[in-house]
Short mmCIF file of C-alpha atoms and ligand atoms in Angstrom, two decimals:
data_model
loop_
_atom_site.label_atom_id
_atom_site.label_comp_id
_atom_site.label_asym_id
_atom_site.label_seq_id
_atom_site.Cartn_x
_atom_site.Cartn_y
_atom_site.Cartn_z
CA UNK A 1 23.03 163.61 10.42
CA UNK A 2 19.89 163.86 12.57
CA UNK A 3 18.47 160.80 10.76
CA UNK A 4 21.71 158.94 11.50
CA UNK A 5 21.27 159.52 15.13
CA UNK A 6 17.71 158.46 15.14
CA UNK A 7 18.55 155.20 13.36
CA UNK A 8 21.44 154.33 15.69
CA UNK A 9 19.53 155.02 18.84
CA UNK A 10 18.57 151.92 20.86
CA UNK A 11 14.97 151.64 22.10
CA UNK A 12 14.26 153.82 25.00
CA UNK A 13 14.11 152.28 28.41
CA UNK A 14 10.89 152.37 30.34
CA UNK A 15 10.65 154.42 33.49
CA UNK A 16 10.01 151.30 35.60
CA UNK A 17 13.03 149.54 34.22
CA UNK A 18 15.11 152.68 34.85
CA UNK A 19 13.91 153.00 38.44
CA UNK A 20 14.55 149.25 39.05
CA UNK A 21 18.00 149.66 37.65
CA UNK A 22 18.85 152.68 39.78
CA UNK A 23 17.44 151.20 43.01
CA UNK A 24 19.22 147.88 42.42
CA UNK A 25 22.49 149.70 41.94
CA UNK A 26 22.29 151.66 45.18
CA UNK A 27 24.58 150.78 47.99
CA UNK A 28 23.23 152.22 51.24
CA UNK A 29 25.54 154.72 52.85
CA UNK A 30 27.48 153.04 55.63
CA UNK A 31 28.51 156.05 57.69
CA UNK A 32 26.24 156.83 60.65
CA UNK A 33 26.18 159.54 63.25
CA UNK A 34 24.43 160.30 66.54
CA UNK A 35 22.24 163.35 66.49
CA UNK A 36 19.96 164.85 69.10
CA UNK A 37 16.37 163.69 68.57
CA UNK A 38 15.48 167.37 68.67
CA UNK A 39 17.40 167.99 65.44
CA UNK A 40 16.62 164.74 63.63
CA UNK A 41 13.64 165.76 61.50
CA UNK A 42 14.04 164.31 58.00
CA UNK A 43 16.90 162.00 59.03
CA UNK A 44 16.90 158.21 58.42
CA UNK A 45 17.30 155.86 61.35
CA UNK A 46 20.36 153.60 61.08
CA UNK A 47 19.18 151.49 64.02
CA UNK A 48 15.74 150.54 65.23
CA UNK A 49 14.30 152.18 68.37
CA UNK A 50 13.08 149.67 70.96
CA UNK A 51 11.16 150.83 73.95
CA UNK A 52 12.46 150.10 77.44
CA UNK A 53 9.16 151.07 79.06
CA UNK A 54 5.46 151.04 78.67
CA UNK A 55 3.74 154.16 77.33
CA UNK A 56 1.73 155.27 79.17
CA UNK A 57 3.75 153.93 82.13
CA UNK A 58 0.66 153.44 84.33
CA UNK A 59 -3.09 153.12 83.93
CA UNK A 60 -4.15 156.77 84.18
CA UNK A 61 -7.21 159.02 83.98
CA UNK A 62 -8.14 160.63 80.75
CA UNK A 63 -10.53 163.07 82.55
CA UNK A 64 -10.68 165.41 85.55
CA UNK A 65 -13.14 163.61 87.86
CA UNK A 66 -13.43 160.82 90.34
CA UNK A 67 -11.85 157.36 90.32
CA UNK A 68 -14.10 154.75 91.99
CA UNK A 69 -15.12 151.12 92.11
CA UNK A 70 -18.06 150.50 89.88
CA UNK A 71 -19.29 147.65 92.13
CA UNK A 72 -19.82 150.19 94.93
CA UNK A 73 -22.63 151.94 92.97
CA UNK A 74 -25.28 149.51 93.94
CA UNK A 75 -28.24 151.96 93.71
CA UNK A 76 -28.80 155.45 92.42
CA UNK A 77 -27.66 158.17 94.79
CA UNK A 78 -25.01 156.10 96.55
CA UNK A 79 -22.41 158.36 98.11
CA UNK A 80 -18.77 157.58 98.13
CA UNK A 81 -16.22 159.20 100.51
CA UNK A 82 -13.62 161.19 98.68
CA UNK A 83 -10.54 160.07 100.63
CA UNK A 84 -7.64 161.15 98.43
CA UNK A 85 -6.70 163.68 95.72
CA UNK A 86 -4.36 162.64 92.94
CA UNK A 87 -3.01 165.38 90.58
CA UNK A 88 -0.98 164.43 87.51
CA UNK A 89 2.61 163.53 88.42
CA UNK A 90 1.57 162.12 91.89
CA UNK A 91 0.53 158.65 92.97
CA UNK A 92 -2.41 157.87 95.26
CA UNK A 93 -2.97 154.87 97.46
CA UNK A 94 -5.26 151.88 97.30
CA UNK A 95 -8.99 152.63 97.19
CA UNK A 96 -11.13 150.86 99.81
CA UNK A 97 -14.82 149.82 99.28
CA UNK A 98 -17.07 152.90 99.54
CA UNK A 99 -14.28 155.35 98.62
CA UNK A 100 -13.53 157.54 95.66
CA UNK A 101 -10.45 159.55 94.65
CA UNK A 102 -10.47 163.04 93.28
CA UNK A 103 -8.34 162.58 90.15
CA UNK A 104 -6.99 164.73 87.35
CA UNK A 105 -6.11 163.97 83.71
CA UNK A 106 -2.91 162.01 83.43
CA UNK A 107 -2.82 160.98 87.12
CA UNK A 108 -2.26 157.25 87.86
CA UNK A 109 -5.35 155.33 88.68
CA UNK A 110 -5.21 154.09 92.38
CA UNK A 111 -5.33 150.37 92.81
CA UNK A 112 -8.82 149.11 93.46
CA UNK A 113 -10.42 151.76 91.20
CA UNK A 114 -11.87 150.52 87.90
CA UNK A 115 -13.58 153.55 86.31
CA UNK A 116 -13.40 157.30 86.31
CA UNK A 117 -16.51 159.50 86.38
CA UNK A 118 -15.87 162.95 84.73
CA UNK A 119 -16.53 165.82 87.09
CA UNK A 120 -19.47 167.05 84.97
CA UNK A 121 -21.31 163.79 85.82
CA UNK A 122 -20.52 163.93 89.59
CA UNK A 123 -22.17 165.81 92.50
CA UNK A 124 -20.02 166.61 95.49
CA UNK A 125 -21.27 167.32 98.96
CA UNK A 126 -18.55 169.10 100.83
CA UNK A 127 -20.43 169.85 104.02
CA UNK A 128 -19.14 166.89 106.05
CA UNK A 129 -15.53 166.50 107.19
CA UNK A 130 -14.84 164.09 104.35
CA UNK A 131 -16.44 165.26 101.09
CA UNK A 132 -18.85 162.75 99.50
CA UNK A 133 -19.51 162.20 95.83
CA UNK A 134 -22.43 160.64 93.93
CA UNK A 135 -22.90 160.12 90.25
CA UNK A 136 -25.72 161.03 87.87
CA UNK A 137 -24.62 158.58 85.10
CA UNK A 138 -23.67 154.98 85.85
CA UNK A 139 -20.01 154.41 84.64
CA UNK A 140 -19.01 151.37 82.63
CA UNK A 141 -16.03 149.28 83.70
CA UNK A 142 -12.78 150.94 82.65
CA UNK A 143 -14.42 154.19 81.64
CA UNK A 144 -12.04 157.08 81.08
CA UNK A 145 -8.99 154.96 81.97
CA UNK A 146 -5.98 154.97 79.56
CA UNK A 147 -4.26 151.61 79.94
CA UNK A 148 -0.55 151.21 80.61
CA UNK A 149 1.13 150.23 77.39
CA UNK A 150 -1.81 151.13 75.18
CA UNK A 151 0.50 153.29 73.08
CA UNK A 152 3.80 151.38 73.33
CA UNK A 153 4.63 148.14 75.18
CA UNK A 154 8.04 147.52 76.82
CA UNK A 155 10.31 145.72 74.31
CA UNK A 156 8.39 146.84 71.18
CA UNK A 157 10.24 148.20 68.22
CA UNK A 158 8.57 151.60 67.83
CA UNK A 159 10.52 152.86 64.82
CA UNK A 160 12.29 150.56 62.38
CA UNK A 161 15.72 151.09 60.86
CA UNK A 162 15.27 152.90 57.58
CA UNK A 163 12.44 155.05 58.87
CA UNK A 164 12.65 158.64 57.76
CA UNK A 165 11.87 160.66 60.85
CA UNK A 166 9.13 163.19 60.68
CA UNK A 167 7.78 165.46 63.43
CA UNK A 168 5.34 162.81 64.75
CA UNK A 169 8.22 160.17 64.85
CA UNK A 170 10.41 162.63 66.78
CA UNK A 171 7.61 162.91 69.34
CA UNK A 172 7.27 159.07 69.59
CA UNK A 173 11.08 158.68 70.03
CA UNK A 174 10.98 161.24 72.79
CA UNK A 175 8.02 159.51 74.50
CA UNK A 176 10.28 156.42 75.02
CA UNK A 177 13.06 158.54 76.39
CA UNK A 178 15.35 158.64 73.37
CA UNK A 179 17.38 161.82 73.40
CA UNK A 180 19.82 160.93 70.59
CA UNK A 181 19.26 158.87 67.48
CA UNK A 182 21.70 156.99 65.31
CA UNK A 183 21.02 158.10 61.70
CA UNK A 184 22.63 157.63 58.32
CA UNK A 185 24.91 160.46 57.33
CA UNK A 186 23.54 162.95 54.89
CA UNK A 187 24.33 162.13 51.20
CA UNK A 188 26.87 164.67 49.86
CA UNK A 189 25.66 165.88 46.49
CA UNK A 190 27.57 168.10 44.06
CA UNK A 191 25.14 170.04 41.88
CA UNK A 192 25.87 171.94 38.65
CA UNK A 193 23.95 173.24 35.68
CA UNK A 194 25.32 173.25 32.13
CA UNK A 195 24.42 175.69 29.36
CA UNK A 196 26.17 178.73 27.98
CA UNK A 197 22.85 180.44 27.71
CA UNK A 198 22.41 180.37 31.55
CA UNK A 199 22.79 183.49 33.71
CA UNK A 200 22.39 183.55 37.49
CA UNK A 201 19.63 185.78 38.83
CA UNK A 202 21.31 188.75 40.41
CA UNK A 203 24.32 188.71 38.07
CA UNK A 204 22.50 190.42 35.19
CA UNK A 205 19.31 192.52 35.55
CA UNK A 206 16.35 191.40 33.40
CA UNK A 207 16.59 194.43 31.03
CA UNK A 208 20.35 193.78 30.49
CA UNK A 209 19.98 190.12 29.48
CA UNK A 210 21.74 189.44 26.15
CA UNK A 211 19.73 187.81 23.37
CA UNK A 212 19.40 184.11 23.90
CA UNK A 213 20.24 184.28 27.58
CA UNK A 214 17.89 182.78 30.25
CA UNK A 215 18.09 182.64 33.97
CA UNK A 216 19.22 179.42 35.65
CA UNK A 217 16.02 178.28 37.32
CA UNK A 218 16.93 174.64 37.73
CA UNK A 219 19.64 175.33 40.20
CA UNK A 220 17.19 176.99 42.55
CA UNK A 221 14.58 174.18 42.71
CA UNK A 222 17.13 171.32 42.47
CA UNK A 223 19.10 172.55 45.46
CA UNK A 224 15.86 172.98 47.49
CA UNK A 225 14.65 169.51 46.49
CA UNK A 226 18.01 168.00 47.46
CA UNK A 227 17.90 169.61 50.83
CA UNK A 228 14.36 168.35 51.39
CA UNK A 229 15.54 164.91 50.52
CA UNK A 230 18.08 165.06 53.31
CA UNK A 231 21.29 165.94 51.37
CA UNK A 232 24.20 168.20 51.97
CA UNK A 233 24.64 170.11 48.73
CA UNK A 234 27.76 171.57 47.19
CA UNK A 235 26.53 174.11 44.59
CA UNK A 236 29.02 174.28 41.80
CA UNK A 237 27.03 176.83 39.82
CA UNK A 238 27.15 176.83 36.01
CA UNK A 239 29.70 174.82 34.06
CA UNK A 240 30.38 176.03 30.50
CA UNK A 241 29.41 173.93 27.55
CA UNK A 242 32.81 172.39 26.81
CA UNK A 243 34.28 168.99 27.50
CA UNK A 244 37.38 170.17 29.29
CA UNK A 245 35.57 172.19 31.89
CA UNK A 246 32.97 169.46 32.39
CA UNK A 247 35.67 166.78 32.88
CA UNK A 248 37.56 168.90 35.42
CA UNK A 249 34.52 169.75 37.55
CA UNK A 250 33.29 166.14 37.55
CA UNK A 251 36.59 164.60 38.49
CA UNK A 252 37.06 167.00 41.42
CA UNK A 253 33.53 166.47 42.55
CA UNK A 254 33.82 162.69 42.46
CA UNK A 255 36.50 162.77 45.12
CA UNK A 256 34.32 163.83 47.99
CA UNK A 257 30.69 163.42 47.00
CA UNK A 258 28.24 160.52 46.91
CA UNK A 259 26.32 161.89 43.92
CA UNK A 260 27.03 164.27 41.13
CA UNK A 261 23.77 165.73 39.89
CA UNK A 262 23.67 167.82 36.73
CA UNK A 263 21.00 169.57 34.71
CA UNK A 264 21.17 170.02 30.93
CA UNK A 265 23.69 168.75 28.37
CA UNK A 266 22.58 165.16 28.38
CA UNK A 267 20.89 165.13 25.00
CA UNK A 268 22.51 164.15 21.68
CA UNK A 269 23.49 167.65 20.60
CA UNK A 270 27.09 168.67 19.86
CA UNK A 271 26.89 171.06 22.85
CA UNK A 272 25.96 168.22 25.22
CA UNK A 273 29.28 167.40 27.05
CA UNK A 274 28.00 165.69 30.21
CA UNK A 275 27.49 162.26 28.69
CA UNK A 276 31.02 162.03 27.12
CA UNK A 277 32.60 163.35 30.28
CA UNK A 278 30.86 160.60 32.36
CA UNK A 279 31.94 158.01 29.83
CA UNK A 280 35.54 159.22 29.97
CA UNK A 281 35.73 159.24 33.80
CA UNK A 282 33.60 156.33 34.68
CA UNK A 283 30.61 154.55 33.24
CA UNK A 284 27.20 155.42 31.89
CA UNK A 285 24.70 152.75 32.89
CA UNK A 286 21.60 154.12 31.34
CA UNK A 287 20.56 156.95 29.21
CA UNK A 288 17.20 158.12 27.86
CA UNK A 289 13.83 157.10 29.17
CA UNK A 290 10.55 156.67 27.41
CA UNK A 291 8.70 159.35 29.32
CA UNK A 292 7.35 162.83 28.80
CA UNK A 293 8.57 165.20 30.03
CA UNK A 294 12.00 163.95 30.87
CA UNK A 295 13.40 161.71 28.19
CA UNK A 296 17.07 162.73 28.41
CA UNK A 297 17.98 161.28 31.80
CA UNK A 298 21.37 159.62 32.47
CA UNK A 299 22.70 157.48 35.26
CA UNK A 300 26.16 156.19 35.92
CA UNK A 301 29.22 156.69 38.00
CA UNK A 302 32.28 158.90 37.94
CA UNK A 303 35.67 158.06 39.49
CA UNK A 304 37.97 160.69 40.86
CA UNK A 305 41.06 158.81 39.55
CA UNK A 306 42.39 155.44 38.37
CA UNK A 307 43.70 154.05 41.60
CA UNK A 308 41.43 151.58 43.47
CA UNK A 309 41.46 153.92 46.50
CA UNK A 310 39.80 156.68 44.48
CA UNK A 311 36.30 157.69 45.38
CA UNK A 312 33.43 156.61 43.25
CA UNK A 313 30.41 158.97 42.95
CA UNK A 314 27.15 158.15 41.45
CA UNK A 315 26.11 160.33 38.56
CA UNK A 316 22.62 161.49 37.56
CA UNK A 317 22.06 163.76 34.65
CA UNK A 318 18.74 165.57 34.38
CA UNK A 319 17.26 167.20 31.28
CA UNK A 320 17.71 170.93 31.00
CA UNK A 321 14.08 171.79 30.47
CA UNK A 322 12.83 172.83 33.91
CA UNK A 323 9.67 170.66 34.12
CA UNK A 324 11.52 167.65 32.80
CA UNK A 325 14.24 168.27 35.38
CA UNK A 326 11.72 168.57 38.20
CA UNK A 327 9.74 165.47 37.24
CA UNK A 328 12.76 163.23 36.66
CA UNK A 329 14.17 164.42 39.98
CA UNK A 330 11.04 163.32 41.72
CA UNK A 331 10.55 160.03 39.88
CA UNK A 332 14.23 158.88 39.84
CA UNK A 333 16.58 160.98 41.89
CA UNK A 334 14.49 161.26 45.02
CA UNK A 335 13.82 157.55 45.25
CA UNK A 336 17.55 157.02 44.69
CA UNK A 337 18.48 159.38 47.47
CA UNK A 338 16.05 157.86 49.89
CA UNK A 339 17.36 154.36 49.10
CA UNK A 340 20.95 155.66 49.49
CA UNK A 341 19.95 156.61 53.01
CA UNK A 342 18.41 153.16 53.67
CA UNK A 343 14.77 154.01 53.35
CA UNK A 344 12.90 150.80 52.33
CA UNK A 345 9.84 152.36 50.78
CA UNK A 346 11.61 154.65 48.38
CA UNK A 347 9.34 154.33 45.43
CA UNK A 348 6.68 156.93 44.84
CA UNK A 349 3.14 155.55 45.25
CA UNK A 350 0.25 156.92 43.28
CA UNK A 351 -3.43 157.51 44.29
CA UNK A 352 -6.47 156.90 42.18
CA UNK A 353 -8.48 160.05 41.51
CA UNK A 354 -10.94 161.13 38.91
CA UNK A 355 -9.96 163.28 36.00
CA UNK A 356 -12.27 166.29 35.60
CA UNK A 357 -10.74 167.11 32.20
CA UNK A 358 -10.45 165.58 28.72
CA UNK A 359 -7.05 164.78 27.29
CA UNK A 360 -7.86 163.46 23.82
CA UNK A 361 -4.34 163.52 22.26
CA UNK A 362 -1.93 161.56 24.42
CA UNK A 363 1.70 161.07 23.57
CA UNK A 364 3.10 157.62 22.68
CA UNK A 365 5.32 157.84 25.70
CA UNK A 366 4.20 157.56 29.33
CA UNK A 367 3.25 161.08 30.28
CA UNK A 368 3.20 163.09 33.43
CA UNK A 369 0.52 165.77 33.30
CA UNK A 370 0.45 168.77 35.70
CA UNK A 371 -2.87 168.84 37.43
CA UNK A 372 -4.48 170.24 40.53
CA UNK A 373 -6.99 168.72 42.91
CA UNK A 374 -10.31 170.61 42.96
CA UNK A 375 -12.78 170.83 45.79
CA UNK A 376 -15.03 168.25 44.20
CA UNK A 377 -12.31 165.57 44.75
CA UNK A 378 -11.27 165.50 41.11
CA UNK A 379 -8.38 166.78 39.06
CA UNK A 380 -8.09 169.80 36.79
CA UNK A 381 -5.48 170.04 34.00
CA UNK A 382 -3.06 172.85 33.42
CA UNK A 383 -3.52 174.16 29.89
CA UNK A 384 0.07 174.32 28.85
CA UNK A 385 1.87 171.03 29.28
CA UNK A 386 5.11 172.08 27.65
CA UNK A 387 8.28 170.89 29.45
CA UNK A 388 9.66 174.38 29.86
CA UNK A 389 6.61 175.87 31.66
CA UNK A 390 7.40 176.30 35.32
CA UNK A 391 4.08 177.97 35.95
CA UNK A 392 2.48 174.55 35.49
CA UNK A 393 4.39 173.21 38.45
CA UNK A 394 3.51 176.17 40.62
CA UNK A 395 -0.22 176.07 39.64
CA UNK A 396 -0.38 172.31 39.98
CA UNK A 397 -0.20 170.21 43.09
CA UNK A 398 0.75 166.97 41.42
CA UNK A 399 1.03 164.94 38.17
CA UNK A 400 -1.15 162.38 36.56
CA UNK A 401 0.76 159.30 35.44
CA UNK A 402 -0.80 158.51 32.03
CA UNK A 403 0.39 155.43 30.16
CA UNK A 404 1.43 156.03 26.60
CA UNK A 405 -1.22 156.46 23.91
CA UNK A 406 -4.18 156.49 26.36
CA UNK A 407 -6.70 159.35 25.92
CA UNK A 408 -8.39 160.52 29.07
CA UNK A 409 -12.07 161.38 29.34
CA UNK A 410 -13.51 163.40 32.13
CA UNK A 411 -14.70 160.93 34.82
CA UNK A 412 -11.90 158.42 34.15
CA UNK A 413 -9.94 157.18 37.10
CA UNK A 414 -6.28 158.17 36.74
CA UNK A 415 -3.06 157.72 38.83
CA UNK A 416 -2.06 160.85 40.71
CA UNK A 417 1.18 161.68 42.53
CA UNK A 418 0.84 164.59 44.90
CA UNK A 419 3.80 166.98 44.97
CA UNK A 420 3.32 167.38 48.74
CA UNK A 421 4.66 163.84 49.30
CA UNK A 422 7.69 164.56 47.10
CA UNK A 423 8.52 167.74 48.92
CA UNK A 424 8.66 166.26 52.37
P1 AMP B 1 19.58 170.85 27.24
O1 AMP B 1 19.04 169.70 28.08
O2 AMP B 1 20.90 171.36 27.78
O3 AMP B 1 19.51 170.58 25.81
O4 AMP B 1 18.52 172.09 27.56
C1 AMP B 1 17.19 171.93 27.18
C2 AMP B 1 16.47 173.24 27.43
O5 AMP B 1 16.40 173.56 28.77
C3 AMP B 1 17.02 174.42 26.72
O6 AMP B 1 16.01 175.22 26.28
C4 AMP B 1 17.83 175.08 27.80
O7 AMP B 1 17.98 176.48 27.58
C5 AMP B 1 16.97 174.86 29.04
N1 AMP B 1 17.78 174.82 30.27
C6 AMP B 1 18.89 174.10 30.43
N2 AMP B 1 19.33 174.28 31.67
C7 AMP B 1 18.51 175.13 32.25
C8 AMP B 1 18.54 175.71 33.55
N3 AMP B 1 19.40 175.38 34.47
N4 AMP B 1 17.50 176.56 33.88
C9 AMP B 1 16.55 176.85 33.01
N5 AMP B 1 16.52 176.33 31.76
C10 AMP B 1 17.47 175.48 31.42
MG1 MG B 2 22.26 172.71 27.10
#
């Protein structure tokens, strides 16, 4: 029987083909909402932000010191009358020849001034009725002046539609006076795990676990990964390994979710009911990818009913093995979820780093090896690369993307994906 299956199986799809397929199939979510900029971390802009003002709004001082006219400093020791004092948040008046202004960081430069001398380079004589200042170091033109618009010019697009907002972007939006941003609604994702062997932590104590039972670890990291990718998650727990239960849960979930994400049950075994359920309720577009770990990955759609008005949810089925599940999430599901929210650069981008390890026996398939950056700027390899070993993900801080059948020698340049970028 097993041989039969092997013979009937079509050639596996490559990861690149699968990702192209998934990203081509995505229709960006069309519902938007206005949220306070304050709460918009991780959200995706549905409309570009254009500045209605210059930032900074005026030429201003970047030092505490004295604003003056460079041309007045004709010889060493020239003294200028300090005729005004300009703290941040106040404006001064025009500077006449022979005058200087006491000025503080952030205060607008008075007209006529063309440089600032920091207070450390100035000597003040306060004995006469109007204090006088002289400088010990000749300033250059424009010194310590921040120019109006050097950060943002009026009319400029500061953040494009499709930008995923991060803390720096929130600050930039606030700097142009934006208190609310129009963002794409969060994708609604229904998540469930399959497998009769699975037990939820907390339901059964470790010493009471029946033989063959394991804890459901995937649910924990998948939910957290979904939240980090900007989703609203409905956790449907564990679905038993039978077709009827799987059909029911899927059909219900399809009515009010954008994506149904499952782990386990997408292989070819008789206990794998996810694939037939998707085929019965919708369509399976692709299934099984030539990668290690992570071969059993499925993508398709599920309909909540037959009428045209029924909702259609995307479906993604991840392998049950925890590392396979994690890696396929990052390489396929996360780009999909970003694209669903309108992010243009949804594909993961690798970096070139040097392997500080040997890997003499590569798999035929493209392989993702758990590694960690060392302090010499290279990569160390985790010893156990098995697809069930979660300690490899915790120890590691990324994966090496190794093409099929390519041995690695220490010193080789390899492609590296840092987990940190996938967890944002
Ligand atoms: P499956 O893809 O259902 O054939 O499962 C492959 C392997 O992953 C089996 O050893 C399962 O016991 C294990 N597995 C499946 N689901 C989970 C899960 N949610 N948490 C931890 N291990 C799992
Ligand atoms: Mg299973």
